[in-house]
Short mmCIF file of C-alpha atoms in Angstrom, two decimals:
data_model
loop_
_atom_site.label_atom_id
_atom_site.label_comp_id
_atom_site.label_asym_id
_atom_site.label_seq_id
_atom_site.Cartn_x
_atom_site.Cartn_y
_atom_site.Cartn_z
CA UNK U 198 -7.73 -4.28 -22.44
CA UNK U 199 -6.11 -3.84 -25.71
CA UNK U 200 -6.13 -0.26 -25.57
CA UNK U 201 -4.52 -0.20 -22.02
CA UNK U 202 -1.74 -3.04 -22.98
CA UNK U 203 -0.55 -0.88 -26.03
CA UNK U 204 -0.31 2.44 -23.25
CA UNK U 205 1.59 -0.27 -20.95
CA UNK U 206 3.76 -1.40 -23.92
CA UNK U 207 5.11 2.77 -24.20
CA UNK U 208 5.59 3.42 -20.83
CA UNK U 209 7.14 0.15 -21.02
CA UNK U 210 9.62 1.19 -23.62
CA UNK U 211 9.87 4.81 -21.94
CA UNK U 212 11.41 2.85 -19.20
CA UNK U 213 13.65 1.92 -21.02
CA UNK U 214 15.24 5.72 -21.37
CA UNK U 215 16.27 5.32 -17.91
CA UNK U 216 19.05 4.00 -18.34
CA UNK U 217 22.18 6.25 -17.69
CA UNK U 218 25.11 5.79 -20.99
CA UNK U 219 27.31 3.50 -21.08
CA UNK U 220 29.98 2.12 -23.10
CA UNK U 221 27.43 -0.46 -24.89
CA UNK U 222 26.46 2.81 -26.46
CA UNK U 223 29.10 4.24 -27.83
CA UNK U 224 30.22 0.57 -29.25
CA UNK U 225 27.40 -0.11 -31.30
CA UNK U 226 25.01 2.05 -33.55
CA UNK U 227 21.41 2.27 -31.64
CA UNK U 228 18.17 3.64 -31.96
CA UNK U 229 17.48 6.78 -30.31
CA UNK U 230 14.00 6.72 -28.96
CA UNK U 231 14.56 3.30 -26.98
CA UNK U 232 17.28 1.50 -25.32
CA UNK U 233 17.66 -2.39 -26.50
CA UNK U 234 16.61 -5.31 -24.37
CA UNK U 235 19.81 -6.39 -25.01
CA UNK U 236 21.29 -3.75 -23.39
CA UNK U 237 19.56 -3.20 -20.11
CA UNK U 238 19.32 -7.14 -19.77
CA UNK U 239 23.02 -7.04 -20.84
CA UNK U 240 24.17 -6.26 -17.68
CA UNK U 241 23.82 -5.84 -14.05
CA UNK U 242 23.88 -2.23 -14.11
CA UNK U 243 21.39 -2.26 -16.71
CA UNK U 244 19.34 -4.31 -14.88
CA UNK U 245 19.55 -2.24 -12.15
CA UNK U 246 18.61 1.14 -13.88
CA UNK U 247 15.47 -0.60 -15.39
CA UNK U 248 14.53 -1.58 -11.73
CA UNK U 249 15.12 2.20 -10.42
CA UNK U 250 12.83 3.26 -13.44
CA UNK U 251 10.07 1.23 -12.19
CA UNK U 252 10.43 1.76 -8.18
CA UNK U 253 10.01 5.70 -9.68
CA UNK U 254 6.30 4.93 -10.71
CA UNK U 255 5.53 4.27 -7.37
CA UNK U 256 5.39 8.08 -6.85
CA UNK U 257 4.65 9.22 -10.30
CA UNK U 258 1.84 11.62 -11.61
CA UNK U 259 -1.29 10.10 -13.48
CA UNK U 260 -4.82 11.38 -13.73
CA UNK U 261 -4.97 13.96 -10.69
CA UNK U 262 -3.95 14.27 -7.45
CA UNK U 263 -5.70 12.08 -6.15
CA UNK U 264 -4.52 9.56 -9.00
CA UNK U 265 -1.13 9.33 -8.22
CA UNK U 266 0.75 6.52 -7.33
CA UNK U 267 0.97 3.78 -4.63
CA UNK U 268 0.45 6.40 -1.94
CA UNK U 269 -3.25 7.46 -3.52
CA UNK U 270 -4.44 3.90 -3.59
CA UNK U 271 -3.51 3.99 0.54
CA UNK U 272 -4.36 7.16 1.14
CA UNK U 273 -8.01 6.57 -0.07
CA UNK U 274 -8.61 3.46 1.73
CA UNK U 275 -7.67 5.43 4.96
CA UNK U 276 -10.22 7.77 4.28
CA UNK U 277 -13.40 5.15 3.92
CA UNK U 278 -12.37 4.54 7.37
CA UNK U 279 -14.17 6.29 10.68
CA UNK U 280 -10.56 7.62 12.15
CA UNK U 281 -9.78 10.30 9.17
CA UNK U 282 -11.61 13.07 8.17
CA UNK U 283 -10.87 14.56 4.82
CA UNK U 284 -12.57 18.11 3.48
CA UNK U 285 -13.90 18.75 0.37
CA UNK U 286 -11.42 18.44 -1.83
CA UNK U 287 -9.66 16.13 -3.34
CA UNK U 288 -10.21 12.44 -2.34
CA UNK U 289 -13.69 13.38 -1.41
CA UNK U 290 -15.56 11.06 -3.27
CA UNK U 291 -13.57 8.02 -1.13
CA UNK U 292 -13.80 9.63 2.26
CA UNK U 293 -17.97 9.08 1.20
CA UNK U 294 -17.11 6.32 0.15
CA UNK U 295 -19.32 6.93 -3.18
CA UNK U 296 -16.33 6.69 -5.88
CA UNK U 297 -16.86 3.01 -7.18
CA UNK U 298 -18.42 2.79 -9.98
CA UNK U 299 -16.82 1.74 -13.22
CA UNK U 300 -16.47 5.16 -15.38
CA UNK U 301 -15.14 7.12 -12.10
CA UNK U 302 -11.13 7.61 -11.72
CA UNK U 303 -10.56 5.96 -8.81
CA UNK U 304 -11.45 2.56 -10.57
CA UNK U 305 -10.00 3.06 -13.60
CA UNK U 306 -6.98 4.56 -12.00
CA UNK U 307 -6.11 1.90 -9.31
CA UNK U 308 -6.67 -1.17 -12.19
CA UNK U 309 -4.53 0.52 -14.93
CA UNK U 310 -2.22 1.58 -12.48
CA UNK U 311 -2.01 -1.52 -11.18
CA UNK U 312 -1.59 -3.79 -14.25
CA UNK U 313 0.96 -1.18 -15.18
CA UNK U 314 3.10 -2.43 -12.59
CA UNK U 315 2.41 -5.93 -12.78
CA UNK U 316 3.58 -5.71 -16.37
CA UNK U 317 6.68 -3.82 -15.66
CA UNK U 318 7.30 -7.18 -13.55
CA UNK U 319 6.52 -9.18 -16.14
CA UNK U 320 8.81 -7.88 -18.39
CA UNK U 321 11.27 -7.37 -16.11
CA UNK U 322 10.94 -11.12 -15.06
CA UNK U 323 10.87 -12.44 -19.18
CA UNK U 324 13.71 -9.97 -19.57
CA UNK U 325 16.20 -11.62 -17.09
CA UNK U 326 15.01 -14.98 -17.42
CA UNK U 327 16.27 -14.60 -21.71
CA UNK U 328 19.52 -12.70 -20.44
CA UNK U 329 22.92 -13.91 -20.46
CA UNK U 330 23.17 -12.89 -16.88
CA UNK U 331 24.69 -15.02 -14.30
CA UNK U 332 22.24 -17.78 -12.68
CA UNK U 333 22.80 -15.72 -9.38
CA UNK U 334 22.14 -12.41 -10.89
CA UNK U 335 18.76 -14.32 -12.84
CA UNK U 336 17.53 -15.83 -9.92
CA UNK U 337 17.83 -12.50 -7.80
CA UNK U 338 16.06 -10.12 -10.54
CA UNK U 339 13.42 -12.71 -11.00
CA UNK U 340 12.83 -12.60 -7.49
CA UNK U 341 12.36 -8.93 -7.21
CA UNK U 342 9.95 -9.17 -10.30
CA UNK U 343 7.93 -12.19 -8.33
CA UNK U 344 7.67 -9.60 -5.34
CA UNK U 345 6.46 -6.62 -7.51
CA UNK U 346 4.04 -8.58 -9.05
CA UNK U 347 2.80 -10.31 -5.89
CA UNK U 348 2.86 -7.15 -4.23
CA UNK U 349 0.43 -5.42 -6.84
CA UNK U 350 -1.62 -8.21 -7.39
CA UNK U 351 -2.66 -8.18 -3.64
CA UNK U 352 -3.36 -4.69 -4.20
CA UNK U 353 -5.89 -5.85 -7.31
CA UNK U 354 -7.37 -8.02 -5.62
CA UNK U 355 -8.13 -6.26 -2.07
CA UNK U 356 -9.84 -3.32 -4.41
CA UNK U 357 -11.87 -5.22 -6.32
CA UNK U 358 -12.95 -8.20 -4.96
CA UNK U 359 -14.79 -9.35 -1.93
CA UNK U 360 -12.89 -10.09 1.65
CA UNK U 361 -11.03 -13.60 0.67
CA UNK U 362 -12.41 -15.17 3.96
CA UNK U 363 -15.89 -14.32 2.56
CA UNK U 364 -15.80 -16.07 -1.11
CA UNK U 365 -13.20 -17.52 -2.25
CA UNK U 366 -14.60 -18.44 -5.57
CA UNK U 367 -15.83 -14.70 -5.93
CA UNK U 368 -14.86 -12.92 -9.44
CA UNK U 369 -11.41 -11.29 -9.17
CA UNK U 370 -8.99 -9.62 -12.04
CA UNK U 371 -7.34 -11.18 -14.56
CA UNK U 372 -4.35 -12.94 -14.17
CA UNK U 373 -1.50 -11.98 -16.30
CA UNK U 374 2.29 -13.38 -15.66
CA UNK U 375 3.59 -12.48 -19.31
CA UNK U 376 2.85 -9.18 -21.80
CA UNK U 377 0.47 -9.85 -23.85
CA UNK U 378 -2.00 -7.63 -26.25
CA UNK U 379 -5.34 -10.27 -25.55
CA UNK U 380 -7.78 -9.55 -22.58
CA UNK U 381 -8.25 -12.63 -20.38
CA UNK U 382 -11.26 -13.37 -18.22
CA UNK U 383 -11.90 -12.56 -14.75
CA UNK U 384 -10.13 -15.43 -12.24
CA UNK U 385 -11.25 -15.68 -8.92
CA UNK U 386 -10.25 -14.50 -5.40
CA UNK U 387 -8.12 -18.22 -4.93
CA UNK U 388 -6.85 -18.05 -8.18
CA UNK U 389 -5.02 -14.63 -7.05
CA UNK U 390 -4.01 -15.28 -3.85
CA UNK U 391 -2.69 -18.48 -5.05
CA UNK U 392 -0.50 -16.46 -7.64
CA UNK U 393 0.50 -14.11 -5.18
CA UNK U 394 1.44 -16.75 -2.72
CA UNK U 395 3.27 -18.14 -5.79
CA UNK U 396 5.03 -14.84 -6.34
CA UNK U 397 6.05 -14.02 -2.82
CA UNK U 398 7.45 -17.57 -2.28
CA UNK U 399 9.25 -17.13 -5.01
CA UNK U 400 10.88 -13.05 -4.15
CA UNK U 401 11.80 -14.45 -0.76
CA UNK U 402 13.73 -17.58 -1.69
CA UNK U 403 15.50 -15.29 -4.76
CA UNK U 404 16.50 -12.10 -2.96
CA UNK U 405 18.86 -11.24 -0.18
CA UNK U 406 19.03 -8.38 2.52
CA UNK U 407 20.89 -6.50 -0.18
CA UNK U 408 19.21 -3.40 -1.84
CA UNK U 409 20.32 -0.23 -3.68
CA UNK U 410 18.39 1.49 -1.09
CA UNK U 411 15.08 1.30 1.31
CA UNK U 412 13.09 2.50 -1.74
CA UNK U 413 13.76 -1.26 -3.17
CA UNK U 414 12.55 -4.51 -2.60
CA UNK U 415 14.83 -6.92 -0.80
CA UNK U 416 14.37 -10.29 1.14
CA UNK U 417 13.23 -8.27 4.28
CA UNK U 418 10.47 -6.74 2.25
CA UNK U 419 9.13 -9.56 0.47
CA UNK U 420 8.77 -11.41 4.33
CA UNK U 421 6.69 -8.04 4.94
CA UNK U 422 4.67 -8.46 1.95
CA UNK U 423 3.84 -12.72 2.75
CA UNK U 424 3.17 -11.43 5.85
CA UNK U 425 0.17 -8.79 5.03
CA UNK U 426 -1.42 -11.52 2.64
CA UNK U 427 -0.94 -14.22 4.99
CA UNK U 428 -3.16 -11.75 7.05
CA UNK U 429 -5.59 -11.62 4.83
CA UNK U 430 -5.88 -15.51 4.41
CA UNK U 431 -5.83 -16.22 7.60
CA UNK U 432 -2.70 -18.41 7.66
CA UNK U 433 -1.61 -17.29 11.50
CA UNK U 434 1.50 -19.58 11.90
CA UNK U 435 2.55 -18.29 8.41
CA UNK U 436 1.94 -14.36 8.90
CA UNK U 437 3.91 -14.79 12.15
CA UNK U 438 6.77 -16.05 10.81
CA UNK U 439 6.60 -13.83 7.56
CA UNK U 440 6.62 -10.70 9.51
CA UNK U 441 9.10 -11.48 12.21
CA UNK U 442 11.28 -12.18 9.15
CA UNK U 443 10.78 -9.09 7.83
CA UNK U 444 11.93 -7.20 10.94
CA UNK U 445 14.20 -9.37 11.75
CA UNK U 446 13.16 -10.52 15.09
CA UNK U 447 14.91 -8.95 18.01
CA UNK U 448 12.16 -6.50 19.08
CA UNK U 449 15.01 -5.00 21.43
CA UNK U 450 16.77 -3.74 18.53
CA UNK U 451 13.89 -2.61 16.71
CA UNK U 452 12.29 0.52 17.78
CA UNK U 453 13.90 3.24 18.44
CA UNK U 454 11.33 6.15 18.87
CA UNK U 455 12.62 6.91 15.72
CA UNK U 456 8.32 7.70 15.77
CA UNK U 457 9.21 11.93 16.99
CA UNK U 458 11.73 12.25 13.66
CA UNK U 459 8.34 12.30 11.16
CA UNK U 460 7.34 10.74 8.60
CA UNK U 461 9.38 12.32 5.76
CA UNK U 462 13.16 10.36 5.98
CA UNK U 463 13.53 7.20 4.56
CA UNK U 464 16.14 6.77 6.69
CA UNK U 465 14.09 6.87 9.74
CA UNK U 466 15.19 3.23 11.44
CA UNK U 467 11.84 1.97 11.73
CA UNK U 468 10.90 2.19 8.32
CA UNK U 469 11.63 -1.10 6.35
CA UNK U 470 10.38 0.19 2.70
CA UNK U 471 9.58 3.19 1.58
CA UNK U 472 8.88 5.90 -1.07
CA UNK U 473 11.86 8.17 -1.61
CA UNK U 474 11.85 11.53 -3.35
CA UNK U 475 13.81 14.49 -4.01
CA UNK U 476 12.78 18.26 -4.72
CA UNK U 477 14.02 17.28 -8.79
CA UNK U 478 12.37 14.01 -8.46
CA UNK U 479 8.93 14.62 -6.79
CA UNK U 480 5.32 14.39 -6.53
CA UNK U 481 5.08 17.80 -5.14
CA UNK U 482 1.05 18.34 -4.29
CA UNK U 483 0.51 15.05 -5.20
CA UNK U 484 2.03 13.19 -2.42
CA UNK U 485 -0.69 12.11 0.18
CA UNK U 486 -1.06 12.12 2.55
CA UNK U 487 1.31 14.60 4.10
CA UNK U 488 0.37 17.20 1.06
CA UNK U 489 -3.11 16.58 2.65
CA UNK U 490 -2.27 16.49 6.30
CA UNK U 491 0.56 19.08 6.91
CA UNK U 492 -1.71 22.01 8.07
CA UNK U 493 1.53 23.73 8.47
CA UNK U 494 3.14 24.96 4.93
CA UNK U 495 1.67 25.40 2.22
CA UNK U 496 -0.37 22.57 1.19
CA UNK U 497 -4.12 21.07 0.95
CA UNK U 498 -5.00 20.85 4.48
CA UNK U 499 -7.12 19.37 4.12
CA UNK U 500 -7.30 15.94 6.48
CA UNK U 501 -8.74 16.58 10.01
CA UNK U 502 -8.87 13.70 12.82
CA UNK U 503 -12.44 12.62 14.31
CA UNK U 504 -12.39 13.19 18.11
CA UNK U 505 -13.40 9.98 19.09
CA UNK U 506 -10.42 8.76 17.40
CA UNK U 507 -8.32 11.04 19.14
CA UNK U 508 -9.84 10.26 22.76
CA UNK U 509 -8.23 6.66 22.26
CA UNK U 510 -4.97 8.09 22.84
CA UNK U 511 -3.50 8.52 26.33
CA UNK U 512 -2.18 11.86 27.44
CA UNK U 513 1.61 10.40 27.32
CA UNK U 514 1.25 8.41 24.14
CA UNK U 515 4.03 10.11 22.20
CA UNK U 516 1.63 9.38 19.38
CA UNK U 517 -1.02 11.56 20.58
CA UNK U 518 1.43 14.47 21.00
CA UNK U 519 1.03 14.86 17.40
CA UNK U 520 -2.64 15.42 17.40
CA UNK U 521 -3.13 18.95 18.18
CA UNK U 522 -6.52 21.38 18.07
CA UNK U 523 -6.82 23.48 14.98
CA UNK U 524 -5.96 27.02 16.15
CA UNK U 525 -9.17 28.95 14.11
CA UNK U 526 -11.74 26.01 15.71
CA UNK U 527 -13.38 26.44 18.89
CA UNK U 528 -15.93 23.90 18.62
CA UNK U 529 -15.55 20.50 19.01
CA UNK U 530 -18.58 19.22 16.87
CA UNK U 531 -16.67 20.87 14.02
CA UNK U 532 -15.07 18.52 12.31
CA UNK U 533 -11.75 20.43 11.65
CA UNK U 534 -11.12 20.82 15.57
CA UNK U 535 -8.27 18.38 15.40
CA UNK U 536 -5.65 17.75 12.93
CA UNK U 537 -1.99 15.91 13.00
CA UNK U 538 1.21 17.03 13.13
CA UNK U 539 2.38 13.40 12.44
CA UNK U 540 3.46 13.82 8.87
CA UNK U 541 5.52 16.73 7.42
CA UNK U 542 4.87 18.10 3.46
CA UNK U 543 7.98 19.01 1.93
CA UNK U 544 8.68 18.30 -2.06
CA UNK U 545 11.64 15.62 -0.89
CA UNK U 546 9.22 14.15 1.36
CA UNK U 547 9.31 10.48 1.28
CA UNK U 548 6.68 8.22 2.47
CA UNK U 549 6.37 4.86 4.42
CA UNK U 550 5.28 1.82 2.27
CA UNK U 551 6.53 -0.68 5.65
CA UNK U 552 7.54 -0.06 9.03
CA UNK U 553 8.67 -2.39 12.09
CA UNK U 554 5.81 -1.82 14.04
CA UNK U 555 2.95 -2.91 11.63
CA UNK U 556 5.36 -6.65 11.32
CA UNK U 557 5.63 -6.45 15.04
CA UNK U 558 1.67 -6.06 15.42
CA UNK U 559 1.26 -8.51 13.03
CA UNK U 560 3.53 -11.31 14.41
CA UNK U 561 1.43 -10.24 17.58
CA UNK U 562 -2.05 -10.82 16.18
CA UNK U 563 -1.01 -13.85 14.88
CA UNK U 564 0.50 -14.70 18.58
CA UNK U 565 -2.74 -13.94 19.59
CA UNK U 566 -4.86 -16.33 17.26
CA UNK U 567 -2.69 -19.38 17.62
CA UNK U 568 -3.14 -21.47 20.51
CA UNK U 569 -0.67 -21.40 23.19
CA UNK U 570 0.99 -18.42 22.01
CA UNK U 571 -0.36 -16.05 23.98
CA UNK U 572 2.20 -14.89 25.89
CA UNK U 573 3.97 -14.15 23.01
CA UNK U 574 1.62 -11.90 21.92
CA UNK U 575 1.69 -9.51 25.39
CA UNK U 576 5.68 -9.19 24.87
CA UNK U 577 5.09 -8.10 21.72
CA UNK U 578 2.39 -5.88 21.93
CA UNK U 579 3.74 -4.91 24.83
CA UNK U 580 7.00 -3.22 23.72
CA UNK U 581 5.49 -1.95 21.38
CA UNK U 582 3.52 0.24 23.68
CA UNK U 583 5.97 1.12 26.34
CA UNK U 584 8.08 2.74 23.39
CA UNK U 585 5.27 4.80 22.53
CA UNK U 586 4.08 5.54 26.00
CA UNK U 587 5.97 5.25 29.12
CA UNK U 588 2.80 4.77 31.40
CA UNK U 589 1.83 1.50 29.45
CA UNK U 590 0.93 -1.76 31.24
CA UNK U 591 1.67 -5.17 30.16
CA UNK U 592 -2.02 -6.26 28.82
CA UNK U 593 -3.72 -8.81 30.75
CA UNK U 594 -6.11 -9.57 28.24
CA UNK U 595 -7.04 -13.29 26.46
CA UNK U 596 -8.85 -14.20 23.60
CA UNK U 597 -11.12 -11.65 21.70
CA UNK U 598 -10.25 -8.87 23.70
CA UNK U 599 -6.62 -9.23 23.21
CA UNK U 600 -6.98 -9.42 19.68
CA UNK U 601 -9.11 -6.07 19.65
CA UNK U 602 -6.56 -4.26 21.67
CA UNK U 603 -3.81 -5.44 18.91
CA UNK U 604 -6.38 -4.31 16.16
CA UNK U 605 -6.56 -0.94 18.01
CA UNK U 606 -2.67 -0.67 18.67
CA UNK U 607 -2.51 -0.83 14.46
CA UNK U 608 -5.38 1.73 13.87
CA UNK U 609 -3.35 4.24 16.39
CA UNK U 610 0.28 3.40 15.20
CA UNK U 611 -0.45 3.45 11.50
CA UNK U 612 -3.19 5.85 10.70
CA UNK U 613 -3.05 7.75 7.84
CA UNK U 614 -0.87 5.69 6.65
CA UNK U 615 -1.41 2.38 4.49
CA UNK U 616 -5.29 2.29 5.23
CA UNK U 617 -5.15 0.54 7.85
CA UNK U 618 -8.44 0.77 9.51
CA UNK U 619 -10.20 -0.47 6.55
CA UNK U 620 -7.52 -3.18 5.70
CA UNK U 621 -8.47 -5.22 8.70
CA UNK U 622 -12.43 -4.53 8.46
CA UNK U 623 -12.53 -6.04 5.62
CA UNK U 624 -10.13 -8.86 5.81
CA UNK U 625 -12.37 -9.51 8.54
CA UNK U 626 -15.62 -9.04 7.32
CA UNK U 627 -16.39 -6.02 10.08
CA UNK U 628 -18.58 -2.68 9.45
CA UNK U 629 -16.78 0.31 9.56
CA UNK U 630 -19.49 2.70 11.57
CA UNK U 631 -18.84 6.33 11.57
CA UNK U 632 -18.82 7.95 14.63
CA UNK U 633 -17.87 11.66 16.43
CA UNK U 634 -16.99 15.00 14.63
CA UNK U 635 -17.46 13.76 10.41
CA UNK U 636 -18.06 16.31 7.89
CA UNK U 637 -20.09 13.07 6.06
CA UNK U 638 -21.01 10.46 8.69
CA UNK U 639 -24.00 7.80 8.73
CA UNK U 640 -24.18 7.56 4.99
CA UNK U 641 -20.31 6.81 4.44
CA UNK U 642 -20.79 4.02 7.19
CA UNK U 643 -19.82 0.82 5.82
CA UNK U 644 -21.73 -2.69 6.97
CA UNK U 645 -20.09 -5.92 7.24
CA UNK U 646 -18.74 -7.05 3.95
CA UNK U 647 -20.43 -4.28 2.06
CA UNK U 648 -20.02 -3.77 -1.63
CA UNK U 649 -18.50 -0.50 -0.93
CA UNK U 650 -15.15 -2.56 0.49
CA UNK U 651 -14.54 -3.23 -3.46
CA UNK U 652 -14.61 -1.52 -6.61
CA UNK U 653 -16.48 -2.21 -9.67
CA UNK U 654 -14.86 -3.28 -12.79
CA UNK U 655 -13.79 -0.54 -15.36
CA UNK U 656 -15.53 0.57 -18.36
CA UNK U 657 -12.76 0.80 -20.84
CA UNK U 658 -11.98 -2.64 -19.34
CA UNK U 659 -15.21 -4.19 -20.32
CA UNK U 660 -15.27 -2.21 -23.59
CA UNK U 661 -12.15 -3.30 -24.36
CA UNK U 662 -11.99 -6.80 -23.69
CA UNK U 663 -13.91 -9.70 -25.34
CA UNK U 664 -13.83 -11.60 -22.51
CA UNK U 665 -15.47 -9.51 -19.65
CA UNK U 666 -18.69 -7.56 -20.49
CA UNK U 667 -21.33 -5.37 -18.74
CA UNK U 668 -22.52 -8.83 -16.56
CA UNK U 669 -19.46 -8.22 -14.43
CA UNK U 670 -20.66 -5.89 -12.42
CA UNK U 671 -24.45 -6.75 -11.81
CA UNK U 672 -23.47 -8.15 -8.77
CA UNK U 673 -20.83 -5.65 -7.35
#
């Protein structure tokens, strides 16, 4: 831990380049490696720059390409699912669903990568809360440190811990909410999601619909996030609310079948967050999954759709229109006869971190489980679905069965996207069985609340820190 808080610490300070001149600069002498807290605490602007530093690691480049960024950690939980295929090639190891164990880089990518982030919150959150900033300006920078934090916290905590609905009391990462250069011990899965819950509260009462741009976190965002981890907890009332907040809850205004422009514009109007680039600012092959998907250009191509997935489309889903049959496969059983058109490699790609349609399907699962609400839960589900096929039908379904036909609305609208399919198995303690066309099939299969939902504590980790040694993982 020591050894990864001292690599935080410089990238830390490298954040601090960042920031553009200014006349604070050219007042006063300054070092010239690092820019001054008191400088980009000094003033909005500087505040500002510091946030656009961090929003950049989002996309950044770490150990590989498949180590590299936000858009890895999704990209790999889509593939331990049973819709995605993925060749052999990069991400391999996850699509098997065999890269766990605590000296491989998946696990000691997605911990550092996430305490990385949860520190630049924390010292974006100690840095504003010392400022001379206006109490506005304080209590809106906090905020957006309170959401980053939250927001990578949940991401801790889904990778490498058990479903929260299973054990609660189950070992979970370390909770850190200042920079320090100590280890602490594990917590556990309540102690998380009660400092995320702590967080998000926090982000949504501090921040307003205001934003530099849809690559930031605003209040709108922040609703979104509540509203995933209210998912996961099961609090129904709470994710509905959350995530009709975060769309802001006229479904007629929402969706636009803005779906047919692709999945590389940020300015798409059903995208509430997102991931932007530029060809100077980019992750180039790095950016799963469309460097992975786009069969197209020049790229990986490397992800392939399983047929069974693809036969749970109708002919006029506008969805399914993207799903076309590899022109060099004849064969079905092959498991590169299908592959999607849905998302579109470019090096100014950006990608979706939120859209309207995941709150929308939330609000409606959480319709769905609350008593009474069920008609609710058709109208939403239902526009969603006559926007993306124009021979839907109003459901008719109750109980279990509606709730399965919402849980198959998300797998279909957001594949490939945030993990989606594998998200809700394990929130949900469900198996994950692999079925149709995969290149690696039974033996990926996951059961019910599996150990291979979770990752195992890293080595350096353990080496590193007094507090957490080999015992960790026995049990993971």
């Amino acid at each position: 831990m020591k050894n990864i808080f001292i690599k935080i610490f410089i990238a830390f300070m490298a954040l601090f380049m960042t920031v553009s001149c200014s006349e604070e600069f050219l007042d006063e002498p300054t070092p010239t490696d690092t820019v001054s807290p008191e400088v980009v605490f000094g003033s909005r602007a500087g505040v500002e720059a510091f946030i656009s530093g961090i929003m950049r690691r989002f996309r950044g480049q770490y150990d590989s390409t498949d180590s590299a960024g936000l858009n890895s950690i999704f990209y790999a939980r889509t593939l331990k699912g049973n819709d995605i295929i993925q060749s052999s090639t990069w991400f391999r190891d996850d699509y098997a669903n065999s890269n766990r164990e605590p000296s491989y880089r998946r696990t000691r990518f997605t911990w550092n990568y996430c305490y990385y982030m949860i520190n630049q919150a924390n010292s974006l959150i100690a840095g504003v809360e010392t400022s001379e900033l206006s109490d506005a300006d304080k209590k809106e920078f906090s905020a957006y440190g309170y959401a980053l934090r939250g927001f990578f916290y949940h991401q801790l905590v889904l990778e490498f811990s058990t479903a929260y609905s299973l054990d609660k009391n189950f070992p979970a990462p370390p909770i850190y909410t200042e920079s320090v250069a100590e280890g602490k011990a594990m917590t556990t899965v309540d102690e998380v999601y009660k400092q995320i819950v702590s967080d998000l509260t926090l982000a949504v009462d501090g921040l307003t619909a205001d934003r530099l741009g849809k690559s930031y976190i605003n209040k709108n965002v922040a609703q979104g996030i509540l509203a995933q981890v209210y998912q996961v907890m099961g609090n129904w009332q709470g994710a509905a609310d959350a995530a009709k907040a975060a769309y802001g809850g006229n479904i007629a205004t929402t969706l636009n079948l803005d779906y047919a422009k692709g999945f590389d514009d940020i300015s798409n109007s059903e995208w509430i967050w997102g991931s932007a680039q530029s060809t100077d600012q980019s992750n180039y092959y790095w950016n799963a999954p469309a460097s992975m998907a786009d069969h197209f250009t020049t790229s990986y191509s490397a992800t392939f759709i399983n047929r069974n997935f693809v036969d749970l489309f109708s002919a006029t889903d506008i969805r399914r229109v993207f799903v076309k049959k590899s022109a060099a496969i004849t064969d079905l059983n092959d498991y590169r006869y299908w592959i999607t058109r849905k998302f579109t490699f470019t090096f100014a790609g950006d990608n979706a971190i939120m859209r309207t349609a995941e709150m929308i399907l939330i609000e409606a699962e959480a319709k769905a489980r609350i008593p009474g609400k069920e008609a609710e839960a058709h109208t939403l589900l239902y526009y969603l679905q006559s926007q993306r096929d124009v021979n839907a039908v109003k459901s008719t379904n109750t109980g279990t069965a509606l709730i399965e036909e919402i849980l198959l609305e998300r797998r279909k609208e957001l594949y490939a996207e945030i993990g989606v399919e594998w998200f809700d198995a394990k929130r949900l303690q469900r198996a994950i069985t692999r079925t149709g066309n995969h290149r690696v099939g039974a033996s990926a299969s996951l059961l019910a609340n599996d150990k291979k939902f979770y990752l195992k504590v890293p080595q350096p980790e353990i080496d590193a820190n007094l507090l957490i040694d080999d015992s960790v993982n026995e049990n993971r």
